[in-house]
Amino acid sequence: MTKSIFTTAILFSILSMSAVAQPPAQPTEELVAEARSMVKAFGGSLKQALQAAIKEGGLANGIGVCNTVAPEIAANNSNEEWTISRTSLKVRNPENAPTDWQEIQLLAMNKQPVKNGKPVEVWQVSEASGQPAFQYMSAIPTQKLCLGCHGKSIDPAVKARLAELYPEDKATGFSEGDLRGAFVVTRQTLAP
């Protein structure tokens, strides 16, 4: 009897080892590369739309693009597996408030948003219940272009438009080079 239990235990251990020894479904490097690609596409499209709107109708017109077009660009750059968005420690839109994990990353990025000439990035792979399986963040350093709407000295007409579209706006007072926020890319599950 003891011998059959022992044999069964060994057999079960051997069978379960093959399941444990398999490599992850998708290597982290591939996940990070996909996230970077999504950030590049989203950031490029958003910057292009903003510059066109500002050229056409000034900064107040650019605010309208941020309000309506930015969420559309994010949706167009997301799919069934991947979601891209933005967040910040000082959000303009309360719907973009960071999760606890994102806030911790933003606080760390705030100390040094750029390293070796590139925006700081961070990611994690998680199996925690209720958490995305993969999360990636890339810092958005404040550029000169951003200061007209996010800086310390904002034109009264721009302030009025911000108050109209974003009554709970906290996204002002930045200087060039400050951490404006971060692009966030998540994937809910990892394919086996």
C-alpha atoms as a printed R data frame, in Angstrom:
    type eleno elety resid chain resno       x      y       z
1   ATOM     1    CA   MET     A     1   0.000  0.000   0.000
2   ATOM     2    CA   THR     A     2   2.737  2.423   0.952
3   ATOM     3    CA   LYS     A     3   4.657  1.518  -2.192
4   ATOM     4    CA   SER     A     4   1.663  2.318  -4.447
5   ATOM     5    CA   ILE     A     5   1.114  5.685  -2.727
6   ATOM     6    CA   PHE     A     6   4.811  6.475  -3.121
7   ATOM     7    CA   THR     A     7   4.743  5.457  -6.812
8   ATOM     8    CA   THR     A     8   1.595  7.518  -7.416
9   ATOM     9    CA   ALA     A     9   3.204 10.548  -5.740
10  ATOM    10    CA   ILE     A    10   6.339 10.237  -7.899
11  ATOM    11    CA   LEU     A    11   4.276  9.806 -11.060
12  ATOM    12    CA   PHE     A    12   2.153 12.853 -10.186
13  ATOM    13    CA   SER     A    13   5.306 14.909  -9.499
14  ATOM    14    CA   ILE     A    14   6.822 13.957 -12.847
15  ATOM    15    CA   LEU     A    15   3.613 14.790 -14.728
16  ATOM    16    CA   SER     A    16   3.216 18.154 -13.010
17  ATOM    17    CA   MET     A    17   6.864 19.093 -13.640
18  ATOM    18    CA   SER     A    18   6.322 19.299 -17.383
19  ATOM    19    CA   ALA     A    19   3.521 21.833 -16.866
20  ATOM    20    CA   VAL     A    20   5.640 23.934 -14.524
21  ATOM    21    CA   ALA     A    21   8.798 23.759 -16.638
22  ATOM    22    CA   GLN     A    22   7.171 25.284 -19.733
23  ATOM    23    CA   PRO     A    23   8.386 28.748 -20.715
24  ATOM    24    CA   PRO     A    24   5.978 31.672 -20.264
25  ATOM    25    CA   ALA     A    25   3.308 32.041 -22.947
26  ATOM    26    CA   GLN     A    26   4.876 35.182 -24.350
27  ATOM    27    CA   PRO     A    27   8.363 36.332 -23.303
28  ATOM    28    CA   THR     A    28   8.492 39.650 -21.494
29  ATOM    29    CA   GLU     A    29  10.751 41.148 -24.197
30  ATOM    30    CA   GLU     A    30   7.998 40.613 -26.790
31  ATOM    31    CA   LEU     A    31   5.390 42.175 -24.511
32  ATOM    32    CA   VAL     A    32   7.587 45.225 -23.887
33  ATOM    33    CA   ALA     A    33   8.338 45.584 -27.614
34  ATOM    34    CA   GLU     A    34   4.605 45.491 -28.414
35  ATOM    35    CA   ALA     A    35   3.882 48.065 -25.684
36  ATOM    36    CA   ARG     A    36   6.612 50.378 -26.981
37  ATOM    37    CA   SER     A    37   5.204 50.089 -30.493
38  ATOM    38    CA   MET     A    38   1.736 51.012 -29.238
39  ATOM    39    CA   VAL     A    39   3.074 54.027 -27.334
40  ATOM    40    CA   LYS     A    40   4.942 55.217 -30.408
41  ATOM    41    CA   ALA     A    41   1.824 54.938 -32.596
42  ATOM    42    CA   PHE     A    42  -0.492 56.552 -30.034
43  ATOM    43    CA   GLY     A    43   1.937 59.327 -29.074
44  ATOM    44    CA   GLY     A    44   2.735 60.113 -32.710
45  ATOM    45    CA   SER     A    45  -0.922 60.278 -33.733
46  ATOM    46    CA   LEU     A    46  -1.842 62.409 -30.719
47  ATOM    47    CA   LYS     A    47   1.021 64.861 -31.252
48  ATOM    48    CA   GLN     A    48   0.160 65.191 -34.942
49  ATOM    49    CA   ALA     A    49  -3.539 65.847 -34.164
50  ATOM    50    CA   LEU     A    50  -2.653 68.418 -31.502
51  ATOM    51    CA   GLN     A    51  -0.196 70.280 -33.709
52  ATOM    52    CA   ALA     A    52  -2.729 70.414 -36.560
53  ATOM    53    CA   ALA     A    53  -5.490 71.689 -34.248
54  ATOM    54    CA   ILE     A    54  -3.238 74.342 -32.701
55  ATOM    55    CA   LYS     A    55  -2.059 75.481 -36.136
56  ATOM    56    CA   GLU     A    56  -5.667 75.717 -37.310
57  ATOM    57    CA   GLY     A    57  -7.248 77.453 -34.310
58  ATOM    58    CA   GLY     A    58  -4.735 78.113 -31.540
59  ATOM    59    CA   LEU     A    59  -4.265 76.479 -28.150
60  ATOM    60    CA   ALA     A    60  -7.969 76.606 -27.255
61  ATOM    61    CA   ASN     A    61  -8.653 74.487 -30.342
62  ATOM    62    CA   GLY     A    62  -5.960 72.024 -29.231
63  ATOM    63    CA   ILE     A    63  -7.751 71.558 -25.908
64  ATOM    64    CA   GLY     A    64 -10.837 70.436 -27.808
65  ATOM    65    CA   VAL     A    65  -8.727 67.828 -29.604
66  ATOM    66    CA   CYS     A    66  -7.392 66.531 -26.288
67  ATOM    67    CA   ASN     A    67 -10.944 66.338 -24.994
68  ATOM    68    CA   THR     A    68 -12.526 64.430 -27.879
69  ATOM    69    CA   VAL     A    69  -9.869 63.146 -30.280
70  ATOM    70    CA   ALA     A    70  -7.343 61.777 -27.754
71  ATOM    71    CA   PRO     A    71  -9.783 59.140 -26.406
72  ATOM    72    CA   GLU     A    72 -10.615 58.146 -30.002
73  ATOM    73    CA   ILE     A    73  -6.927 57.786 -30.855
74  ATOM    74    CA   ALA     A    74  -6.432 55.643 -27.725
75  ATOM    75    CA   ALA     A    75  -9.404 53.451 -28.698
76  ATOM    76    CA   ASN     A    76  -8.100 53.109 -32.271
77  ATOM    77    CA   ASN     A    77  -4.692 52.045 -30.941
78  ATOM    78    CA   SER     A    78  -6.199 49.484 -28.542
79  ATOM    79    CA   ASN     A    79  -7.627 46.084 -29.458
80  ATOM    80    CA   GLU     A    80  -9.178 43.015 -27.835
81  ATOM    81    CA   GLU     A    81  -5.943 42.099 -26.055
82  ATOM    82    CA   TRP     A    82  -4.218 45.449 -25.505
83  ATOM    83    CA   THR     A    83  -5.387 48.771 -24.061
84  ATOM    84    CA   ILE     A    84  -3.494 52.067 -24.188
85  ATOM    85    CA   SER     A    85  -4.253 55.154 -22.144
86  ATOM    86    CA   ARG     A    86  -2.601 57.995 -20.261
87  ATOM    87    CA   THR     A    87  -2.426 58.863 -16.581
88  ATOM    88    CA   SER     A    88  -0.734 61.407 -14.336
89  ATOM    89    CA   LEU     A    89  -0.231 62.465 -10.753
90  ATOM    90    CA   LYS     A    90  -2.057 65.674 -11.774
91  ATOM    91    CA   VAL     A    91  -4.854 64.609 -14.124
92  ATOM    92    CA   ARG     A    92  -6.898 66.882 -16.319
93  ATOM    93    CA   ASN     A    93  -9.639 64.284 -16.772
94  ATOM    94    CA   PRO     A    94 -10.594 62.374 -13.585
95  ATOM    95    CA   GLU     A    95 -11.228 59.262 -15.700
96  ATOM    96    CA   ASN     A    96  -7.448 59.093 -16.248
97  ATOM    97    CA   ALA     A    97  -6.635 58.830 -12.525
98  ATOM    98    CA   PRO     A    98  -3.875 56.296 -11.835
99  ATOM    99    CA   THR     A    99  -4.381 52.925 -10.193
100 ATOM   100    CA   ASP     A   100  -2.383 52.263  -7.024
101 ATOM   101    CA   TRP     A   101   0.374 50.512  -8.999
102 ATOM   102    CA   GLN     A   102   0.476 53.316 -11.581
103 ATOM   103    CA   GLU     A   103   0.681 55.977  -8.867
104 ATOM   104    CA   ILE     A   104   3.690 54.243  -7.292
105 ATOM   105    CA   GLN     A   105   5.411 54.166 -10.709
106 ATOM   106    CA   LEU     A   106   4.557 57.823 -11.393
107 ATOM   107    CA   LEU     A   107   6.025 58.874  -8.042
108 ATOM   108    CA   ALA     A   108   9.267 57.062  -8.929
109 ATOM   109    CA   MET     A   109   9.287 58.499 -12.485
110 ATOM   110    CA   ASN     A   110   8.684 61.992 -11.098
111 ATOM   111    CA   LYS     A   111  12.208 61.986  -9.653
112 ATOM   112    CA   GLN     A   112  13.755 61.344 -13.075
113 ATOM   113    CA   PRO     A   113  11.345 61.216 -16.056
114 ATOM   114    CA   VAL     A   114  14.179 60.939 -18.588
115 ATOM   115    CA   LYS     A   115  17.221 58.680 -18.325
116 ATOM   116    CA   ASN     A   116  19.979 58.486 -20.931
117 ATOM   117    CA   GLY     A   117  17.938 60.777 -23.208
118 ATOM   118    CA   LYS     A   118  14.865 58.515 -23.221
119 ATOM   119    CA   PRO     A   119  11.612 58.583 -21.238
120 ATOM   120    CA   VAL     A   120  11.764 56.240 -18.262
121 ATOM   121    CA   GLU     A   121   9.739 53.079 -18.677
122 ATOM   122    CA   VAL     A   122   8.618 50.351 -16.292
123 ATOM   123    CA   TRP     A   123   6.608 47.130 -16.619
124 ATOM   124    CA   GLN     A   124   5.428 44.129 -14.700
125 ATOM   125    CA   VAL     A   125   3.995 40.699 -15.394
126 ATOM   126    CA   SER     A   126   1.473 39.737 -12.739
127 ATOM   127    CA   GLU     A   127  -0.673 36.787 -11.803
128 ATOM   128    CA   ALA     A   128  -2.462 38.710  -9.037
129 ATOM   129    CA   SER     A   129  -6.219 38.372  -9.084
130 ATOM   130    CA   GLY     A   130  -7.947 41.423 -10.506
131 ATOM   131    CA   GLN     A   131  -4.743 42.837 -11.988
132 ATOM   132    CA   PRO     A   132  -3.788 43.021 -15.665
133 ATOM   133    CA   ALA     A   133  -1.425 40.213 -16.619
134 ATOM   134    CA   PHE     A   134   0.975 42.754 -18.130
135 ATOM   135    CA   GLN     A   135   1.338 46.466 -17.394
136 ATOM   136    CA   TYR     A   136   3.730 48.903 -19.034
137 ATOM   137    CA   MET     A   137   4.279 52.620 -18.447
138 ATOM   138    CA   SER     A   138   6.392 55.124 -20.353
139 ATOM   139    CA   ALA     A   139   7.011 58.579 -18.888
140 ATOM   140    CA   ILE     A   140   5.711 61.659 -20.722
141 ATOM   141    CA   PRO     A   141   8.160 64.488 -20.012
142 ATOM   142    CA   THR     A   142   6.672 67.980 -20.384
143 ATOM   143    CA   GLN     A   143   7.783 69.497 -23.677
144 ATOM   144    CA   LYS     A   144   7.777 73.150 -24.644
145 ATOM   145    CA   LEU     A   145   4.665 72.551 -26.795
146 ATOM   146    CA   CYS     A   146   2.786 71.412 -23.644
147 ATOM   147    CA   LEU     A   147   3.415 74.555 -21.585
148 ATOM   148    CA   GLY     A   148   0.710 76.668 -23.246
149 ATOM   149    CA   CYS     A   149  -1.946 74.443 -21.652
150 ATOM   150    CA   HIS     A   150  -0.041 72.736 -18.824
151 ATOM   151    CA   GLY     A   151   2.498 75.374 -17.769
152 ATOM   152    CA   LYS     A   152   2.608 77.951 -15.011
153 ATOM   153    CA   SER     A   153   1.551 80.929 -17.112
154 ATOM   154    CA   ILE     A   154  -1.559 80.132 -19.164
155 ATOM   155    CA   ASP     A   155  -3.395 82.603 -21.397
156 ATOM   156    CA   PRO     A   156  -6.816 83.631 -19.960
157 ATOM   157    CA   ALA     A   157  -8.688 82.364 -23.062
158 ATOM   158    CA   VAL     A   158  -6.999 78.978 -22.685
159 ATOM   159    CA   LYS     A   159  -7.805 78.931 -18.951
160 ATOM   160    CA   ALA     A   160 -11.446 79.621 -19.774
161 ATOM   161    CA   ARG     A   161 -11.589 76.758 -22.286
162 ATOM   162    CA   LEU     A   162  -9.897 74.413 -19.802
163 ATOM   163    CA   ALA     A   163 -12.441 75.351 -17.110
164 ATOM   164    CA   GLU     A   164 -15.259 74.693 -19.584
165 ATOM   165    CA   LEU     A   165 -14.051 71.264 -20.717
166 ATOM   166    CA   TYR     A   166 -12.227 70.130 -17.565
167 ATOM   167    CA   PRO     A   167 -13.816 71.657 -14.456
168 ATOM   168    CA   GLU     A   168 -11.699 69.404 -12.191
169 ATOM   169    CA   ASP     A   169  -8.398 70.159 -13.994
170 ATOM   170    CA   LYS     A   170  -5.256 69.654 -11.903
171 ATOM   171    CA   ALA     A   171  -2.824 69.387 -14.839
172 ATOM   172    CA   THR     A   172  -1.160 72.806 -14.727
173 ATOM   173    CA   GLY     A   173   1.940 74.311 -13.141
174 ATOM   174    CA   PHE     A   174   4.453 72.201 -15.071
175 ATOM   175    CA   SER     A   175   7.872 73.308 -16.316
176 ATOM   176    CA   GLU     A   176   9.692 71.915 -19.331
177 ATOM   177    CA   GLY     A   177  11.217 68.531 -18.432
178 ATOM   178    CA   ASP     A   178   8.791 67.797 -15.566
179 ATOM   179    CA   LEU     A   179   6.927 64.505 -15.579
180 ATOM   180    CA   ARG     A   180   3.618 65.379 -17.257
181 ATOM   181    CA   GLY     A   181   2.289 61.830 -16.927
182 ATOM   182    CA   ALA     A   182   2.723 58.439 -18.544
183 ATOM   183    CA   PHE     A   183   1.423 56.310 -21.355
184 ATOM   184    CA   VAL     A   184  -0.074 53.109 -19.952
185 ATOM   185    CA   VAL     A   185  -0.352 49.852 -21.895
186 ATOM   186    CA   THR     A   186  -2.101 46.868 -20.346
187 ATOM   187    CA   ARG     A   187  -2.947 43.356 -21.364
188 ATOM   188    CA   GLN     A   188  -5.525 41.523 -19.253
189 ATOM   189    CA   THR     A   189  -4.450 37.946 -19.990
190 ATOM   190    CA   LEU     A   190  -1.458 36.255 -21.539
191 ATOM   191    CA   ALA     A   191  -2.128 33.656 -24.211
192 ATOM   192    CA   PRO     A   192  -0.963 30.128 -23.285
